[in-house]
Amino acid sequence: MSLTSIALAGYGVRTRHGASVPAAASVLHPGERLLAGTPAQLHAAAATPGRTTFVPVHYAAGGEWELLALEPRGLGPPLPPGEAGDERIDLRIRIAATTAAPEPASEGGSQPWQRLRTALWQEMAQTGSGVAAMAQLTQAPGLHAIWPALGLRNLVAMLARQGARAEALKLVEQARQAHPEYRELDYLAAKLLLAEGDPLGALAALRRATREVANPGAVYVGSGGEAGYRAHHVMAQIAERSGNQAVAIRHYLTGVLARPAYEPSVIGLLGQRAPRSSLPGLDMLLLHLGRAEPRYQTAVFTWWLLHQRWETAARALRIWTMPEEQRRAAEERLAAVHPPVQCARRAGERAGVVLQGPFLMVASSARINRYLGGALLADAALDVALEPTLPAEERQGAFPAPAGWAQGLRRLPRRLDVTIRHGWPPEFTPPGRGKLAVILPWEFGAIPRSWVEPMNRMDRIWVPSQFVGEVLARAGVEASRVEVIANGIHRELFRPEGATARPAEVRGMSFLFVGGAIARKGMDVLLAAWRQAFSARDEVTLVIKAMGAQTFYRHLSLAEEIAVASRDAKAAPILYREDTCSEAELAALYRGCDVTVLPYRGEGFGMPLAEALACGKPVIATAAGPAPEFCPREAGWWVTAREQEVPRALQPPQAMTGPFTWFEPDVDSLAAALQAAASASAAERARRGGIGSAHLHARYGWEHITAQYRQSLEALL
C-alpha cells in the first residue's frame, strides 16, 4: 500500500511536544531530488499537526545496487502540551539522496532511522565500512519489523556492491525466511541470480516478487516497483540476453510508462535497434515521455534520428517545451540528416547504402543479410547502415563475426543512394531517396500478378538461382532488372575438417534433414520414402533438424506426422530435433551425419544442400529447380520430380501470373536414392562429398558472392 499509518512511536522518532520542537517542515536537502511524488505531496506530508511522515530515501539512486533509508521528511506543526502525535510512512514519495558528504551534525543518533542512515553514509564513503553497523541494526531487539528487514535488504545490496554475490544470495534466503512477505528480497534475488548466470532461477524469483502476498497488511519498504516495473526491468534483461527483443521491449515499456519513468528501463528501451514494425507504437509513448520528463528529450530525439523517424522528431520539436538553445541544436541535427542527400556525389564522398531485413534470427534470410552487411560495411567507399525489419530472436554473439556487421545496426548514412531489401514479405515501395534493389528468393512457378508492375519500376532484383530468374521472366518482369547471384557459404565454418556432432541415439548410417518440416520442403515425401526404403531391421537412422518449428513455420509444421512415423515399430528410427543451434553447431551436425537429404517441392536456392556439400557430405536432392545449378551431378543422388500445380488449399488467395506450381518428388525415386546411399561404401560417399566440397569452396564462398553483389551495386551508383 502506498500510504500507511503504523505505530512507530518508541521505534522511530520520539513523540514531539513542547516549544523545543521545530516548526512544520518538509525536508529536501540541497542536491536532493524527488524520485517519486510531487513537491505538493511532500509539503502536504508536513501539514498535519503532530505527525511525522517517513519516506524512502535512495542512496546511490539509479545505480545497480541502490541503498535504501527511511527518514522523517514531513514534520507537522507541534501539538499542544500533553497531546500525542503519530507517525506515518508515505511510499508515494521517494527521494534521491545527495552524494555529498553529510554535515557532521546530521550524523549519529540512536533512533533506528538514524542508525540506518549513518550506516549508509559510512558505506557510501567507503565500500564495506557500513556493513558492521548495518548488521547490528538487524539484530537490535524490540524494533518494528520494518527496520531489521530494511537492514537485511541493505546488507544484501552492500555485499552485491562488493561483488560478493554468492554471500548476498545466502543472506537473501535467510532474510526471506524471517520476512516471507518482503517482495523486495525476491527482486534482489532475481538480480543476483541473473548476474550469476542463472536466468531460470531469476525468473522463479521474479514470480515470487510479483505474486499476491498472503498478508496484504504487512508493511515493508522496498525500492519502489519491485513487484512491478523493476521486476519487469529484470525480465527485460533476461529476454535481451536470450535475444528475444520483442519480449524485452514489452517489459522495458512497463518502466517507461511509470511516472516518473524508471530510468534503467528508459535506457534499456533506447538501447534497442528496434524493428520498423514496432516504431509507430513506440513513437507516441516516447513523445509523451519527452513532454512529461524533459531530461529524456535529447536521448529520445537521438533514437528517432537513428530510426529515421523524421516526422516524429519534427513533431516533438513543435510540442515539447525545451530551452531555445537545445531546440536550435535539435533542429540543426534533424536538418543534417533529413532528407538524406541524393545529389551527385563529390569526388571521394562515400555512397550511402541501407540494407533492410532481419538480422538477429536463425533464418536463411537473416544469415545472408549478416554476411552481405558485413561485406558492405568493410568497403571504405560505402557508408552503410543495417535496418532490422523484425525483432531480434537471438543475441548478437550467437552469430559469427558480430564485430564485422553489428556496428551497422547503430549507423545512419549521411546520404542515401541505394536501399537494399531482403526479407519476407518482400517490400517494393520506393524509398524516399535513391535507388531500390531487392533480394527475392521464390519457390514456385508463378508470382502474384500485383508484383509485376512495381518490380518493373525497381532498379535491381537479385535472385539466388536461374530457376527464380526464369519464373520472373515468364511472369513478365523485365530481364534487364533481374540478376542471378547465388547464396554463399562460410568457408571457415562449413568445411570437411572440424568438430562433429552425431546424436547418441543414431544407429548405423545417418541421414540428415535440415530445414522447415513442412510440405514445401518435402517432409511428407521423405517420411513415405523412408518407410518404403527401410525397416526396423536396417542399420540406418533419419535425423530431422527442424527449423522454425515454433516461429515462422509453426502453422505449417508436420511435427505430428513425424511423431507418428517415429513411433512405428516396423520403421527404421527417426530422431526429431527442434532446438536452436548456432552455425558452428549446425556445421558439426552436417559433419557428424553421413548424407543430407532435401527432397524439396519448392526452393529458391537450398542452403542446407550447399552447407552439407561444403562440409564434405553427399546429398540427396530434387533433380528439378535450383539444386542442379550448384550441386555437381556426382556429388550425390538425385530424385526425379514432375512440375504440378500446388494443392488449392495451399495456394495464396491473390491472382497469379500463371499456374501456381511446384515440383512433386517421386517417392519411388527417393526411396531408391536412400537405398543407394545406404549401400554405398564410406569411401564412395566421401568421394561424392569431396567433389561437392571442392566445387562449393571454389565458387560459393561468401567473399566470392559478396563481390558479385558489390559489382552489381557499383552499377547502380
XYZ file of C-alpha atoms in Angstrom, residues 113-457:
345
model
C 16.336 5.580 11.165
C 19.429 7.489 12.324
C 21.442 4.309 12.809
C 20.349 3.150 9.370
C 21.297 6.436 7.746
C 24.680 6.518 9.496
C 25.484 3.021 8.226
C 24.547 4.090 4.700
C 26.713 7.211 4.890
C 29.640 5.061 6.025
C 29.057 2.664 3.149
C 28.825 5.484 0.634
C 32.095 6.934 1.916
C 33.960 3.622 1.680
C 32.633 0.346 0.354
C 32.295 -2.202 3.138
C 32.609 0.246 6.015
C 28.884 0.307 6.757
C 28.403 -3.462 6.984
C 29.084 -3.817 10.716
C 26.713 -1.025 11.751
C 24.009 -2.346 9.433
C 24.395 -5.865 10.809
C 23.993 -4.534 14.360
C 20.729 -2.832 13.363
C 19.303 -6.100 12.003
C 19.904 -7.782 15.375
C 18.732 -4.970 17.669
C 15.882 -6.135 19.953
C 12.446 -4.556 20.184
C 12.343 -2.848 16.797
C 9.404 -2.773 14.428
C 9.937 -5.406 11.675
C 10.435 -2.660 9.102
C 13.871 -1.790 10.480
C 15.613 -5.204 10.600
C 14.057 -6.103 7.242
C 15.378 -2.904 5.702
C 18.753 -3.542 7.302
C 18.916 -7.027 5.781
C 17.901 -5.624 2.418
C 20.759 -3.112 2.572
C 23.255 -5.750 3.692
C 22.385 -7.756 0.581
C 22.954 -4.670 -1.570
C 26.252 -3.918 0.197
C 27.535 -7.428 -0.457
C 26.455 -7.179 -4.090
C 28.262 -3.842 -4.444
C 31.427 -5.606 -3.245
C 30.959 -8.375 -5.818
C 30.210 -10.974 -3.125
C 27.119 -12.251 -4.927
C 27.241 -15.785 -3.511
C 27.231 -14.422 0.050
C 24.475 -11.989 -0.873
C 22.329 -14.849 -2.201
C 22.768 -16.805 1.022
C 21.758 -13.764 3.041
C 18.700 -13.211 0.825
C 17.486 -16.729 1.540
C 17.973 -16.241 5.284
C 16.147 -12.915 5.155
C 13.261 -14.456 3.201
C 12.751 -16.979 5.978
C 12.408 -14.162 8.508
C 10.348 -11.869 6.245
C 8.446 -14.027 3.707
C 6.137 -11.151 2.693
C 9.016 -8.807 1.804
C 8.957 -8.933 -2.007
C 11.988 -6.685 -2.281
C 14.094 -9.685 -1.239
C 12.754 -11.739 -4.159
C 13.507 -8.875 -6.527
C 17.087 -8.640 -5.241
C 17.437 -12.420 -5.521
C 16.395 -12.202 -9.169
C 19.048 -9.579 -9.897
C 21.718 -11.627 -8.141
C 20.766 -14.853 -9.905
C 20.824 -13.143 -13.285
C 24.261 -11.701 -12.519
C 25.373 -15.227 -11.597
C 24.211 -16.541 -14.978
C 21.063 -18.288 -13.762
C 18.164 -16.778 -15.762
C 15.771 -19.593 -14.854
C 16.424 -19.044 -11.158
C 15.945 -15.311 -11.702
C 12.574 -15.924 -13.356
C 11.478 -18.075 -10.414
C 12.436 -15.276 -8.010
C 10.546 -12.744 -10.115
C 7.440 -14.901 -9.987
C 7.672 -14.721 -6.198
C 8.250 -10.970 -6.316
C 5.113 -10.385 -8.393
C 2.851 -12.793 -6.524
C -0.084 -11.792 -4.372
C 1.136 -11.688 -0.772
C -0.655 -13.785 1.824
C -0.814 -10.874 4.269
C -1.535 -7.676 2.312
C -1.449 -5.706 5.553
C 2.260 -6.386 6.052
C 4.252 -3.191 5.545
C 7.784 -3.266 4.169
C 9.849 -0.659 2.399
C 11.195 -1.696 -0.974
C 12.877 0.054 -3.873
C 9.532 1.027 -5.378
C 8.187 -1.045 -8.245
C 9.961 -4.167 -7.001
C 6.782 -6.118 -7.756
C 6.131 -4.083 -10.904
C 8.343 -2.071 -13.223
C 11.636 -3.012 -11.521
C 10.754 -6.701 -11.773
C 9.821 -6.147 -15.419
C 13.196 -4.489 -15.980
C 14.950 -7.666 -14.840
C 12.620 -9.698 -17.072
C 13.626 -7.448 -19.963
C 17.308 -8.076 -19.229
C 16.689 -11.828 -19.226
C 14.868 -11.594 -22.550
C 17.577 -9.406 -24.051
C 20.326 -11.819 -23.019
C 18.482 -14.616 -24.805
C 17.984 -12.407 -27.856
C 14.192 -12.103 -27.566
C 13.852 -8.451 -28.447
C 10.049 -8.333 -28.675
C 9.707 -9.593 -25.093
C 12.489 -7.285 -23.879
C 10.804 -4.214 -25.360
C 7.466 -5.177 -23.815
C 8.991 -5.434 -20.336
C 11.070 -2.251 -20.678
C 7.884 -0.381 -21.569
C 6.457 -1.109 -18.118
C 9.135 1.117 -16.602
C 8.920 3.706 -19.377
C 5.199 4.072 -18.685
C 5.729 4.506 -14.922
C 5.503 8.061 -13.621
C 8.128 9.107 -13.152
C 9.666 6.766 -15.697
C 12.129 4.218 -14.363
C 15.426 5.384 -15.805
C 17.069 1.949 -16.326
C 14.018 0.901 -18.357
C 14.247 4.061 -20.452
C 17.939 3.368 -21.056
C 17.135 -0.247 -21.923
C 14.462 0.722 -24.439
C 16.561 3.419 -26.088
C 19.396 0.903 -26.354
C 17.315 -1.170 -28.762
C 17.725 -1.017 -32.528
C 14.014 -1.560 -32.873
C 12.437 -3.174 -35.943
C 10.490 -0.923 -38.265
C 7.261 -2.735 -37.441
C 7.335 -1.588 -33.801
C 8.218 2.074 -34.377
C 4.748 3.648 -34.854
C 3.565 2.339 -31.489
C 6.708 3.499 -29.698
C 6.588 6.998 -31.187
C 3.568 8.165 -29.180
C 4.905 6.735 -25.928
C 8.238 8.481 -26.362
C 6.583 11.752 -27.366
C 4.676 11.669 -24.091
C 7.827 10.733 -22.148
C 9.731 13.719 -23.537
C 6.877 16.051 -22.718
C 6.411 14.726 -19.165
C 10.120 14.392 -18.319
C 12.260 16.776 -20.401
C 15.528 15.252 -19.165
C 14.963 12.395 -21.636
C 14.372 14.628 -24.667
C 17.881 14.536 -26.118
C 18.192 10.750 -25.793
C 14.762 10.157 -27.343
C 15.489 12.595 -30.171
C 18.772 10.826 -30.939
C 16.931 7.481 -31.008
C 14.422 8.844 -33.517
C 17.189 10.052 -35.807
C 18.830 6.608 -35.746
C 15.491 5.042 -36.703
C 14.800 7.672 -39.390
C 11.612 8.868 -37.686
C 11.930 12.297 -39.244
C 8.282 13.360 -38.951
C 8.041 12.260 -35.326
C 11.237 14.141 -34.457
C 9.909 17.274 -36.163
C 6.608 16.961 -34.299
C 8.456 16.689 -30.985
C 10.217 19.975 -31.695
C 6.803 21.596 -32.160
C 5.159 20.297 -28.979
C 7.973 19.780 -26.468
C 8.915 22.544 -24.082
C 12.691 22.985 -24.095
C 15.338 25.692 -23.829
C 15.727 27.633 -27.062
C 19.398 26.686 -27.381
C 18.514 22.996 -27.115
C 15.755 23.429 -29.711
C 18.094 25.081 -32.213
C 20.663 22.308 -31.758
C 17.997 19.646 -32.326
C 16.707 21.417 -35.441
C 20.241 21.508 -36.849
C 20.714 17.792 -36.158
C 17.455 16.952 -37.922
C 18.244 19.167 -40.904
C 21.644 17.486 -41.272
C 20.148 14.045 -41.914
C 16.653 14.676 -43.314
C 16.095 14.355 -46.094
C 19.175 12.230 -46.806
C 21.242 13.825 -49.543
C 20.664 12.480 -53.057
C 22.559 14.995 -55.166
C 25.578 13.894 -57.170
C 28.402 12.623 -55.000
C 31.518 14.678 -54.763
C 34.862 13.093 -55.509
C 35.823 10.849 -52.597
C 32.398 11.057 -50.940
C 31.074 7.717 -49.753
C 27.875 6.300 -51.226
C 25.085 5.739 -48.719
C 23.581 2.242 -48.606
C 20.881 0.878 -46.282
C 20.254 -2.874 -46.030
C 16.786 -3.645 -44.654
C 15.704 -7.070 -43.426
C 16.006 -9.499 -40.494
C 19.435 -9.922 -38.905
C 19.284 -11.471 -35.440
C 17.335 -14.606 -36.306
C 18.101 -18.240 -37.137
C 16.830 -17.991 -40.700
C 18.461 -18.151 -44.117
C 17.440 -14.591 -44.980
C 18.993 -13.237 -41.770
C 22.184 -15.210 -42.367
C 22.520 -13.818 -45.879
C 21.876 -10.293 -44.599
C 24.603 -10.595 -41.957
C 27.248 -11.734 -44.426
C 26.240 -9.218 -47.083
C 26.018 -6.448 -44.491
C 29.449 -7.289 -43.105
C 30.998 -7.153 -46.568
C 29.382 -3.822 -47.411
C 30.440 -2.315 -44.082
C 34.031 -3.349 -44.768
C 34.033 -1.347 -48.017
C 35.623 2.040 -47.358
C 33.797 3.543 -50.347
C 30.391 2.917 -48.768
C 28.551 4.472 -45.824
C 26.344 1.564 -44.720
C 23.553 1.048 -42.205
C 21.681 -2.146 -41.349
C 17.995 -1.602 -40.612
C 16.148 -4.522 -38.973
C 12.582 -5.176 -40.071
C 11.793 -7.868 -37.487
C 12.525 -8.146 -33.752
C 15.724 -9.899 -32.749
C 15.287 -13.516 -31.669
C 18.928 -14.180 -30.779
C 21.706 -12.116 -29.226
C 24.455 -10.774 -31.479
C 27.082 -13.107 -30.010
C 25.111 -16.149 -31.183
C 26.259 -15.496 -34.756
C 29.698 -15.492 -36.407
C 31.824 -12.344 -36.531
C 29.433 -9.801 -34.975
C 32.255 -7.254 -34.937
C 32.026 -7.167 -38.717
C 28.320 -6.385 -39.065
C 26.699 -5.441 -35.720
C 28.123 -1.911 -35.897
C 25.861 -1.313 -38.867
C 22.773 -1.590 -36.666
C 23.697 1.706 -34.953
C 24.655 3.710 -38.035
C 22.872 6.347 -40.104
C 24.325 7.267 -43.523
C 24.653 10.951 -44.342
C 23.268 10.316 -47.825
C 21.048 7.595 -49.284
C 21.951 6.273 -52.717
C 20.681 2.680 -52.626
C 18.241 0.816 -50.394
C 18.596 -2.981 -50.390
C 15.720 -5.072 -49.044
C 15.748 -8.761 -48.213
C 13.012 -10.222 -46.076
C 9.529 -11.632 -46.089
C 7.132 -10.430 -47.290
C 9.042 -8.509 -49.967
C 8.507 -4.758 -49.977
C 8.519 -2.967 -53.316
C 7.560 0.542 -52.119
C 10.099 3.053 -53.479
C 12.356 4.557 -50.797
C 12.163 8.268 -50.132
C 15.547 8.784 -51.789
C 17.885 6.852 -54.051
C 17.516 3.566 -55.872
C 15.963 0.294 -54.762
C 17.335 -3.241 -55.014
C 15.506 -6.285 -53.665
C 16.838 -9.777 -52.987
C 13.984 -12.120 -53.891
C 14.079 -15.861 -53.226
C 10.972 -17.576 -54.620
C 9.941 -21.221 -54.618
C 7.021 -21.551 -57.045
C 6.302 -21.411 -60.782
C 4.367 -18.124 -60.754
C 4.304 -14.897 -58.752
C 1.409 -12.678 -57.625
C 0.219 -10.594 -60.544
C 0.296 -7.480 -58.357
C 4.077 -7.774 -58.067
C 4.882 -7.368 -61.751
C 4.252 -3.635 -62.168
C 6.220 -2.484 -59.085
C 9.029 -4.920 -59.912
C 9.337 -3.374 -63.365
C 9.918 0.003 -61.698
